Short mmCIF file of C-alpha atoms and ligand atoms in Angstrom, two decimals:
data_model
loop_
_atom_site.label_atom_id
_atom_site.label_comp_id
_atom_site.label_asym_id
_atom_site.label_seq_id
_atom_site.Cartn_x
_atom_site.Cartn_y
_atom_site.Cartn_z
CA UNK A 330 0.00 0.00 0.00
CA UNK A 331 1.04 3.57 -0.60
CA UNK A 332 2.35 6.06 1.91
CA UNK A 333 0.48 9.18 1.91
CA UNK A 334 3.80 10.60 1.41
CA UNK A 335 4.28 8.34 -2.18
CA UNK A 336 0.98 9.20 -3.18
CA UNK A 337 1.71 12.97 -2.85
CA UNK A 338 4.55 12.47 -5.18
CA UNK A 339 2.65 10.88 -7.98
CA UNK A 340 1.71 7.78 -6.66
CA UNK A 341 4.99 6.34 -7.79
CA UNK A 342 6.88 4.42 -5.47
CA UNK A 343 10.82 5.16 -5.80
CA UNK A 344 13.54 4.61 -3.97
CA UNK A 345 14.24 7.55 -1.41
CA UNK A 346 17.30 8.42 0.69
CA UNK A 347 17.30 10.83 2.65
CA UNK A 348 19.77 12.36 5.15
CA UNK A 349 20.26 14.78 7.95
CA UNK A 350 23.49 16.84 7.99
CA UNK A 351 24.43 18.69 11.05
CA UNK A 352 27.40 21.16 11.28
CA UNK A 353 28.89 20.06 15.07
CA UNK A 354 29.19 23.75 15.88
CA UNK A 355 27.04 23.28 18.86
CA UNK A 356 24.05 20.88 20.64
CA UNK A 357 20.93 20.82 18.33
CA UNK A 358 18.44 23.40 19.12
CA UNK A 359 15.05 23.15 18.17
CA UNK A 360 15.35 24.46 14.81
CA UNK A 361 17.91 21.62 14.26
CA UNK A 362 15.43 19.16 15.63
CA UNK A 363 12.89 20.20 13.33
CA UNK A 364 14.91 19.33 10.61
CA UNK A 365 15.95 16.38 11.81
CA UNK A 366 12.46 15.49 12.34
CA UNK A 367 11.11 16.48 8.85
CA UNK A 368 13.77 14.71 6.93
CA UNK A 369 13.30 11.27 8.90
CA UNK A 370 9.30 11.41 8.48
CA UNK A 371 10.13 12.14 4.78
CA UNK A 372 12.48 9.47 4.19
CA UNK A 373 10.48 6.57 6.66
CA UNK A 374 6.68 7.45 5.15
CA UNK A 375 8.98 6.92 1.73
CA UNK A 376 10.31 3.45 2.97
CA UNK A 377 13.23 5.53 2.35
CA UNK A 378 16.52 5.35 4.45
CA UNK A 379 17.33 8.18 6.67
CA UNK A 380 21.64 8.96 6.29
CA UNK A 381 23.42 11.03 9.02
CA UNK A 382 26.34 13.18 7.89
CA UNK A 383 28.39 15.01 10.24
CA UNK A 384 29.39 18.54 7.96
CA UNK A 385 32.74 19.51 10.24
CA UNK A 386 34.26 20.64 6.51
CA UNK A 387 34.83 23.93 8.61
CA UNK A 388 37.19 22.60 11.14
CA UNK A 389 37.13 26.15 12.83
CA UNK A 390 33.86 26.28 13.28
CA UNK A 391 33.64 22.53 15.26
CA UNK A 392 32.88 22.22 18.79
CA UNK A 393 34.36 19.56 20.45
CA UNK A 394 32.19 17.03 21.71
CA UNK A 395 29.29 18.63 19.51
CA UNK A 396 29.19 15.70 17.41
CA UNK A 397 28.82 12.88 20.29
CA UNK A 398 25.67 15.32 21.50
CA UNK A 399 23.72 15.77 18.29
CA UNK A 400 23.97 12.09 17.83
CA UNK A 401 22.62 11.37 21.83
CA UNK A 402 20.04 13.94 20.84
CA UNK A 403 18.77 12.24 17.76
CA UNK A 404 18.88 8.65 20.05
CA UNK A 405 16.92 10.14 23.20
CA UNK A 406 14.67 11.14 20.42
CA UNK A 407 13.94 7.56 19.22
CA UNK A 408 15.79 9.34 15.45
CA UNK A 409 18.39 6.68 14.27
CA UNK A 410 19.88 6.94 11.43
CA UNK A 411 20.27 4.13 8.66
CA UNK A 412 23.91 2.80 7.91
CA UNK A 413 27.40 4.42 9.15
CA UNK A 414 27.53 8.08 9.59
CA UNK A 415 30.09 9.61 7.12
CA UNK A 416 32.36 12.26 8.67
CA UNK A 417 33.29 15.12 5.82
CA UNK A 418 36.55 16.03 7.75
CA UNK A 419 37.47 12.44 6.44
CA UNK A 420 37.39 12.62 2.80
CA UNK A 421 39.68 15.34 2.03
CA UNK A 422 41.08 12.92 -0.78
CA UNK A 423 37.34 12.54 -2.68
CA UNK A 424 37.23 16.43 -2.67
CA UNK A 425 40.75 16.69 -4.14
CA UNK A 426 39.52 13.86 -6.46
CA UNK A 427 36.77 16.33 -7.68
CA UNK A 428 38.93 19.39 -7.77
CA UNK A 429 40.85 17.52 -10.23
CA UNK A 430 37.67 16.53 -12.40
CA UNK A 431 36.63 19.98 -12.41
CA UNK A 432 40.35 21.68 -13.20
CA UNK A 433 40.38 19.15 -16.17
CA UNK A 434 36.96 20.58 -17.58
CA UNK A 435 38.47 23.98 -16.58
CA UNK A 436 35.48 24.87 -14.52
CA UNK A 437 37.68 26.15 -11.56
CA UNK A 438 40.29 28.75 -11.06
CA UNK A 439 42.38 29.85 -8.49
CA UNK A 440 41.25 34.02 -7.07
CA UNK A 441 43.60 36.42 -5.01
CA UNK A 442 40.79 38.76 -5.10
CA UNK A 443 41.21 40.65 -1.77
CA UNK A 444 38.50 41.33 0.16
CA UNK A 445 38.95 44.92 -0.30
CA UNK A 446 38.60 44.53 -4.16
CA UNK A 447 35.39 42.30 -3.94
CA UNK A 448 33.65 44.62 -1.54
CA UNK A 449 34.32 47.88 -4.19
CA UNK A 450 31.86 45.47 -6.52
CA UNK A 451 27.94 45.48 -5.11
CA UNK A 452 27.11 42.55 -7.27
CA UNK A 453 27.99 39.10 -7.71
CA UNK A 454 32.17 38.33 -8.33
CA UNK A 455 33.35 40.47 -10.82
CA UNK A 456 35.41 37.30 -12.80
CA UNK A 457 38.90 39.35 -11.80
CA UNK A 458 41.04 36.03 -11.79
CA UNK A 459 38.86 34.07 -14.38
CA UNK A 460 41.87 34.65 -16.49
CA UNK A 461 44.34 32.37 -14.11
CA UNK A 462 42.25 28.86 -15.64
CA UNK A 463 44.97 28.04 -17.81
CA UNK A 464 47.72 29.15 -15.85
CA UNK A 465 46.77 27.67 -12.46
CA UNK A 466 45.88 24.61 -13.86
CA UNK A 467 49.10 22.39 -12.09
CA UNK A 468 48.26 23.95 -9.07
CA UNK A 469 44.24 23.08 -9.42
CA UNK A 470 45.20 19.68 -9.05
CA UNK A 471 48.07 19.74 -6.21
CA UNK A 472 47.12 18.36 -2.90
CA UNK A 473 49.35 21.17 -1.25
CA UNK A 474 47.99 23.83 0.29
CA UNK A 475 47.83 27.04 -1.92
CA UNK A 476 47.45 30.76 -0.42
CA UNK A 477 44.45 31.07 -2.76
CA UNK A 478 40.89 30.82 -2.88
CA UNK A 479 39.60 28.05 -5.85
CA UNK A 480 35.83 29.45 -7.23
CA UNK A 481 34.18 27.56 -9.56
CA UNK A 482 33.01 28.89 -13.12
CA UNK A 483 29.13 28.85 -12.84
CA UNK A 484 29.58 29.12 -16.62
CA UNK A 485 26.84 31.70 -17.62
CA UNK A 486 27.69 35.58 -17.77
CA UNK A 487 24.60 36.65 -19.38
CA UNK A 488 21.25 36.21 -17.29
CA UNK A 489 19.85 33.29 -17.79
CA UNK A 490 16.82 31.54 -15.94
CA UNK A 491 16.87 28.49 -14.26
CA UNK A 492 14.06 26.58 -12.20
CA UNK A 493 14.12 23.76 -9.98
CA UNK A 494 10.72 22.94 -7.96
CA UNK A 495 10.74 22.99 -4.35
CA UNK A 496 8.57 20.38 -2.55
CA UNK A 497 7.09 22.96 -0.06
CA UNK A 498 7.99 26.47 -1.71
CA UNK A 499 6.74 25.51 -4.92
CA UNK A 500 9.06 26.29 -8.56
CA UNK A 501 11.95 28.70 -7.53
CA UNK A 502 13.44 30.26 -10.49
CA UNK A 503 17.56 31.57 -10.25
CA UNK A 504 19.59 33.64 -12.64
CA UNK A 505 22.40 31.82 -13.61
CA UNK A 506 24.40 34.96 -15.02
CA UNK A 507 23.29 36.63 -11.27
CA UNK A 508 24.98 34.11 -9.36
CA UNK A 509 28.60 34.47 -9.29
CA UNK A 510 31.78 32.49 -9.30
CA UNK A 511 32.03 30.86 -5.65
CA UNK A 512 34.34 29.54 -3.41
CA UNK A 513 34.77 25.67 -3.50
CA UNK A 514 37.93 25.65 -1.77
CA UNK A 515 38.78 28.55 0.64
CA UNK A 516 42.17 30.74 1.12
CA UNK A 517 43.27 28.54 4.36
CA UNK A 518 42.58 25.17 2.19
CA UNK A 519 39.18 24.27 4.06
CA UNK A 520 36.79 22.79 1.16
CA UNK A 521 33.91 25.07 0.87
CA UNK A 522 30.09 23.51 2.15
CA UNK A 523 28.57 24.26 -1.48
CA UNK A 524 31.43 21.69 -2.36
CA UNK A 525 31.51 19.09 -0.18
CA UNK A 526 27.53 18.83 0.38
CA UNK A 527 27.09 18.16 -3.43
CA UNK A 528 30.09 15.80 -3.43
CA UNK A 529 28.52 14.16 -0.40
CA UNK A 530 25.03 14.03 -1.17
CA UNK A 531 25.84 11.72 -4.67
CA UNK A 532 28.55 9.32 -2.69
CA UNK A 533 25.39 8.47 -0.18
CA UNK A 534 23.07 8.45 -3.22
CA UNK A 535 20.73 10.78 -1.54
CA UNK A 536 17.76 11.11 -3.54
CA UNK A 537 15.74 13.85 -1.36
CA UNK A 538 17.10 16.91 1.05
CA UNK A 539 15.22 18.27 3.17
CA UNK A 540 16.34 20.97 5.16
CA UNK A 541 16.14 24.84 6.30
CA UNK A 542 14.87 27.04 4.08
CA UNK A 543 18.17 29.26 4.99
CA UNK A 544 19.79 27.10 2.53
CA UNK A 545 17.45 27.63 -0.51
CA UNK A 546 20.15 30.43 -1.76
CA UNK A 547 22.64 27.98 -1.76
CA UNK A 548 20.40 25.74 -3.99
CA UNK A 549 21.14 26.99 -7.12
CA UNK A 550 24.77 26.94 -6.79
CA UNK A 551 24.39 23.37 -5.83
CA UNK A 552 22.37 22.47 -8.79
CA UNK A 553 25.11 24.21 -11.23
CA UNK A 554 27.81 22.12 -9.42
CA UNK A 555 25.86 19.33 -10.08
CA UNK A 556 25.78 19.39 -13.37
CA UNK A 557 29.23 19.93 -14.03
CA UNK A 558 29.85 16.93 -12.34
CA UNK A 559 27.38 15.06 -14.08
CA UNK A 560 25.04 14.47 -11.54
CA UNK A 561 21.42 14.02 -11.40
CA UNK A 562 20.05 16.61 -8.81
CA UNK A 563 18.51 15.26 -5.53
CA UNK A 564 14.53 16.37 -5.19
CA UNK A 565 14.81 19.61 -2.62
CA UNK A 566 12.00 20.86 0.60
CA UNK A 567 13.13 23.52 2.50
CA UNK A 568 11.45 24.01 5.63
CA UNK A 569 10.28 26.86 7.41
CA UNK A 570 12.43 28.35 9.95
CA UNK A 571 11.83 29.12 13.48
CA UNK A 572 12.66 32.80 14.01
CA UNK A 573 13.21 34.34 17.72
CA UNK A 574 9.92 36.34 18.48
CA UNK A 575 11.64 39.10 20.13
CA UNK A 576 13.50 40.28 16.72
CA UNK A 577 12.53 37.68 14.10
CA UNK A 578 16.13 36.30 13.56
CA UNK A 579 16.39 32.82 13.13
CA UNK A 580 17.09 30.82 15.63
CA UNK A 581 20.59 29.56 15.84
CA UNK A 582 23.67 28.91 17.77
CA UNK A 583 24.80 32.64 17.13
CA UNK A 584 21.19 33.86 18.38
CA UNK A 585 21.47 31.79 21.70
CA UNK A 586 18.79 29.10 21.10
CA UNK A 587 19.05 26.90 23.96
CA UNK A 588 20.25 23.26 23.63
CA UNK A 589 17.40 20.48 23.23
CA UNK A 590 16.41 18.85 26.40
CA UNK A 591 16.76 15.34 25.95
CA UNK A 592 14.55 14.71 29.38
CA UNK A 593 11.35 16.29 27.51
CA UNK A 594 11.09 13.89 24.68
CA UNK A 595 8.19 13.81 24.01
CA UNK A 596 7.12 17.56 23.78
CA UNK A 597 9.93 18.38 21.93
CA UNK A 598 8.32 16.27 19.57
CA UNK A 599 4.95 17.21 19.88
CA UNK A 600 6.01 20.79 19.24
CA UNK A 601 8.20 20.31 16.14
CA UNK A 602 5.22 18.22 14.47
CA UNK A 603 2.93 21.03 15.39
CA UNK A 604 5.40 23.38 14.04
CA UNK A 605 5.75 21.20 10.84
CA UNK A 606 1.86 21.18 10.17
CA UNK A 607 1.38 17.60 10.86
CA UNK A 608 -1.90 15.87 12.64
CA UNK A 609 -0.90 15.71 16.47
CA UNK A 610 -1.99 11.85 18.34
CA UNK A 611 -3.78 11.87 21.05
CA UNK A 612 -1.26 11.66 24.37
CA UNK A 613 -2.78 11.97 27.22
CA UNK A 614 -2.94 15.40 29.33
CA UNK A 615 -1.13 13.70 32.19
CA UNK A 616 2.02 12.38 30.08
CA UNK A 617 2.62 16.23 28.82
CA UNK A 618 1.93 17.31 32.32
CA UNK A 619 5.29 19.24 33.82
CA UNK A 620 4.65 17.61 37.34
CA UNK A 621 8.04 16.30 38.51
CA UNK A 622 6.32 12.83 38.88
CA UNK A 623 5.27 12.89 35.60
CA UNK A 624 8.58 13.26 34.28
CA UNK A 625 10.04 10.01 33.56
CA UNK A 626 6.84 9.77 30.46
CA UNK A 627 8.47 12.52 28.54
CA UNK A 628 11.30 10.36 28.14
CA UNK A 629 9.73 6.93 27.60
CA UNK A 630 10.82 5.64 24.03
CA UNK A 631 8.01 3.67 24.31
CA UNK A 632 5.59 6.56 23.99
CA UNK A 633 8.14 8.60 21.45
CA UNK A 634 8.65 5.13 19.20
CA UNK A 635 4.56 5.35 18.93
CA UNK A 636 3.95 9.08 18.44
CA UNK A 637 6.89 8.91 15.59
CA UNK A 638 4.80 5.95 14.51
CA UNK A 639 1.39 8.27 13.89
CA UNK A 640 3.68 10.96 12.67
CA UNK A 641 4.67 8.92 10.15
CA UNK A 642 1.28 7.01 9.34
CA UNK A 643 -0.17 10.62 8.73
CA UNK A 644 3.20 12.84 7.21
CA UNK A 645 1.80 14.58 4.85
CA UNK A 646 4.84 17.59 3.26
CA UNK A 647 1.98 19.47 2.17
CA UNK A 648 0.49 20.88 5.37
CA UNK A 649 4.18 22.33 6.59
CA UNK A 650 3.83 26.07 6.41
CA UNK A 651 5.64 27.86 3.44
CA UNK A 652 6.14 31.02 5.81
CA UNK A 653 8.25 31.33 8.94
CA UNK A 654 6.98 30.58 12.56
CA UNK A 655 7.08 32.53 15.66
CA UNK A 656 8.26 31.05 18.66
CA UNK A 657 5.44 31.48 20.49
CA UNK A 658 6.62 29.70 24.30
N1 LIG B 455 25.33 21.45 7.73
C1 LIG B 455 24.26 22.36 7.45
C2 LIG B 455 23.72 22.94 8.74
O1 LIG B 455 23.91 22.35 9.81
C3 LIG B 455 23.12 21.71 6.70
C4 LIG B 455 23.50 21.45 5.29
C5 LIG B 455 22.42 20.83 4.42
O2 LIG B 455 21.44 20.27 4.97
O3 LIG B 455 22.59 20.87 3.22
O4 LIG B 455 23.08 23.97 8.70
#
């Protein structure tokens, strides 16, 4: 029998892999855990599998121990993942591996704009070291670390419109010519996110992202990479995202959102599949109460395993809200 979920895509059963990808920059917070959430409904009322991938590509930005707690999180939280995680700060070699693919179709080149020159231009990068293809080439495909930044060629200097369709925002149309070279390997020799994620995303065969919608701008640069590379593109949803009430930022690490409580299970739960739109099972008043003898329920997997259950049973993509939330407790 069909999922709801298949039947909203056409009634075609396919194969679906999904994945979660946290940065371990900090504990989830409960923007984190909505996305978490989402993307494991997504892939389980597929029969999908649901892939963890720890994103620590930005070695600067890591927090040890971050990754040990986002994984505890996702366990308390009855969320486990399918397979081995896969760890980008481990696969340096497959990125150099698709440098070198990408220096041989001389769609990369190596920029010592400063940041001084690239602020005196408003719009995207001006192309200043476009020029250094040829003659940068031997270095494009060195392991060693180089004092300069490598952007990739999005290959299109006129405007020119390009669409993918977004599962929840609908079709989202980008100019190509608007977008700008961009950094795929950085001055201090850290691969670049847009880089590794696309890399990433076709080694674990994911099929479907699903994710914050602060990453829909980074879409289109995606999809250009992915075609270079010859890849077919992964379907996309990007969620809402839960903004602070006080100012409407989004709620983040930087903004101070506080760390999930693993000891309140189950309304962390509740609240993200209220957030997400989704029908709610019945629990009863007492389990939710926050009575310090009523504790120990909002941690039984028991009751989490069976709510995720429902949630699942009932997922349904097209009731999550296209527009941001307010945090309303
Ligand atoms: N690592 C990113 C983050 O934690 C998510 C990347 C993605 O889902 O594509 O915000």
């Amino acid at each position: 029998m069909l999922s709801t979920a298949a039947k909203h895509s056409g009634g075609q059963e396919q194969r679906y892999i999904g994945r979660f990808a946290p940065s371990p920059t900090g504990p989830l917070h409960q923007g984190s855990l909505l996305a978490a959430l989402a993307s494991f409904l997504d892939a389980k009322a597929h029969d999908g599998k649901w892939l963890l991938r720890i994103e620590d590509v930005d070695q600067h930005r890591t927090v040890h121990g971050a990754s040990q707690a986002i994984c505890e999180t996702l366990e308390a939280h009855q969320l486990f993942w399918d397979g081995t995680p896969i760890i980008q700060s481990d696969r340096d070699a497959r990125y150099i591996e698709i440098l070198q693919q990408l220096a041989a179709q001389e769609r990369i080149f190596y920029c010592n704009c400063s940041r001084k020159l690239l602020k005196q231009h408003s719009g995207p990068y001006p192309g200043s070291c476009r020029k250094h293809k040829q003659a940068h080439y031997r270095l494009a495909t060195a392991t060693e670390p180089a004092s300069h930044a490598i952007r990739f060629d999005v290959g299109h200097k006129q405007p020119r419109q390009e669409q993918f369709i977004d599962r929840i925002l609908g079709p989202q149309s980008f100019d190509i010519g608007a977008l700008g070279d961009f950094i795929i390997r950085r001055r201090d020799s850290l691969f670049a996110y847009q880089l590794a994620v696309v890399v990433d995303d076709a080694d674990q065969g994911i099929t479907d992202i699903v994710r914050g919608a602060d990453l829909l701008d980074s879409t289109p640069w995606q999809i250009l990479l992915q075609r270079a590379l010859g890849l077919k593109s992964p379907r996309y949803a990007h969620l809402p995202l839960l903004v602070n009430s006080a100012d409407q930022s989004k709620l983040s690490k930087q903004t101070g959102a506080p760390a999930i409580d693993n000891s309140q299970v189950v309304t962390n739960v509740l609240r993200a599949l209220h957030q997400l739109g989704q029908a709610l099972p019945i629990v009863p008043p007492s389990v939710t109460s926050t009575a310090p003898s009523k504790r120990s329920s909002l941690q039984d997997p028991q009751l989490v395993r069976d709510i995720l259950a429902h949630a699942i049973a009932h997922w349904d993509a097209h009731k999550i809200p296209i527009s941001p939330q307010l945090i309303t407790d």
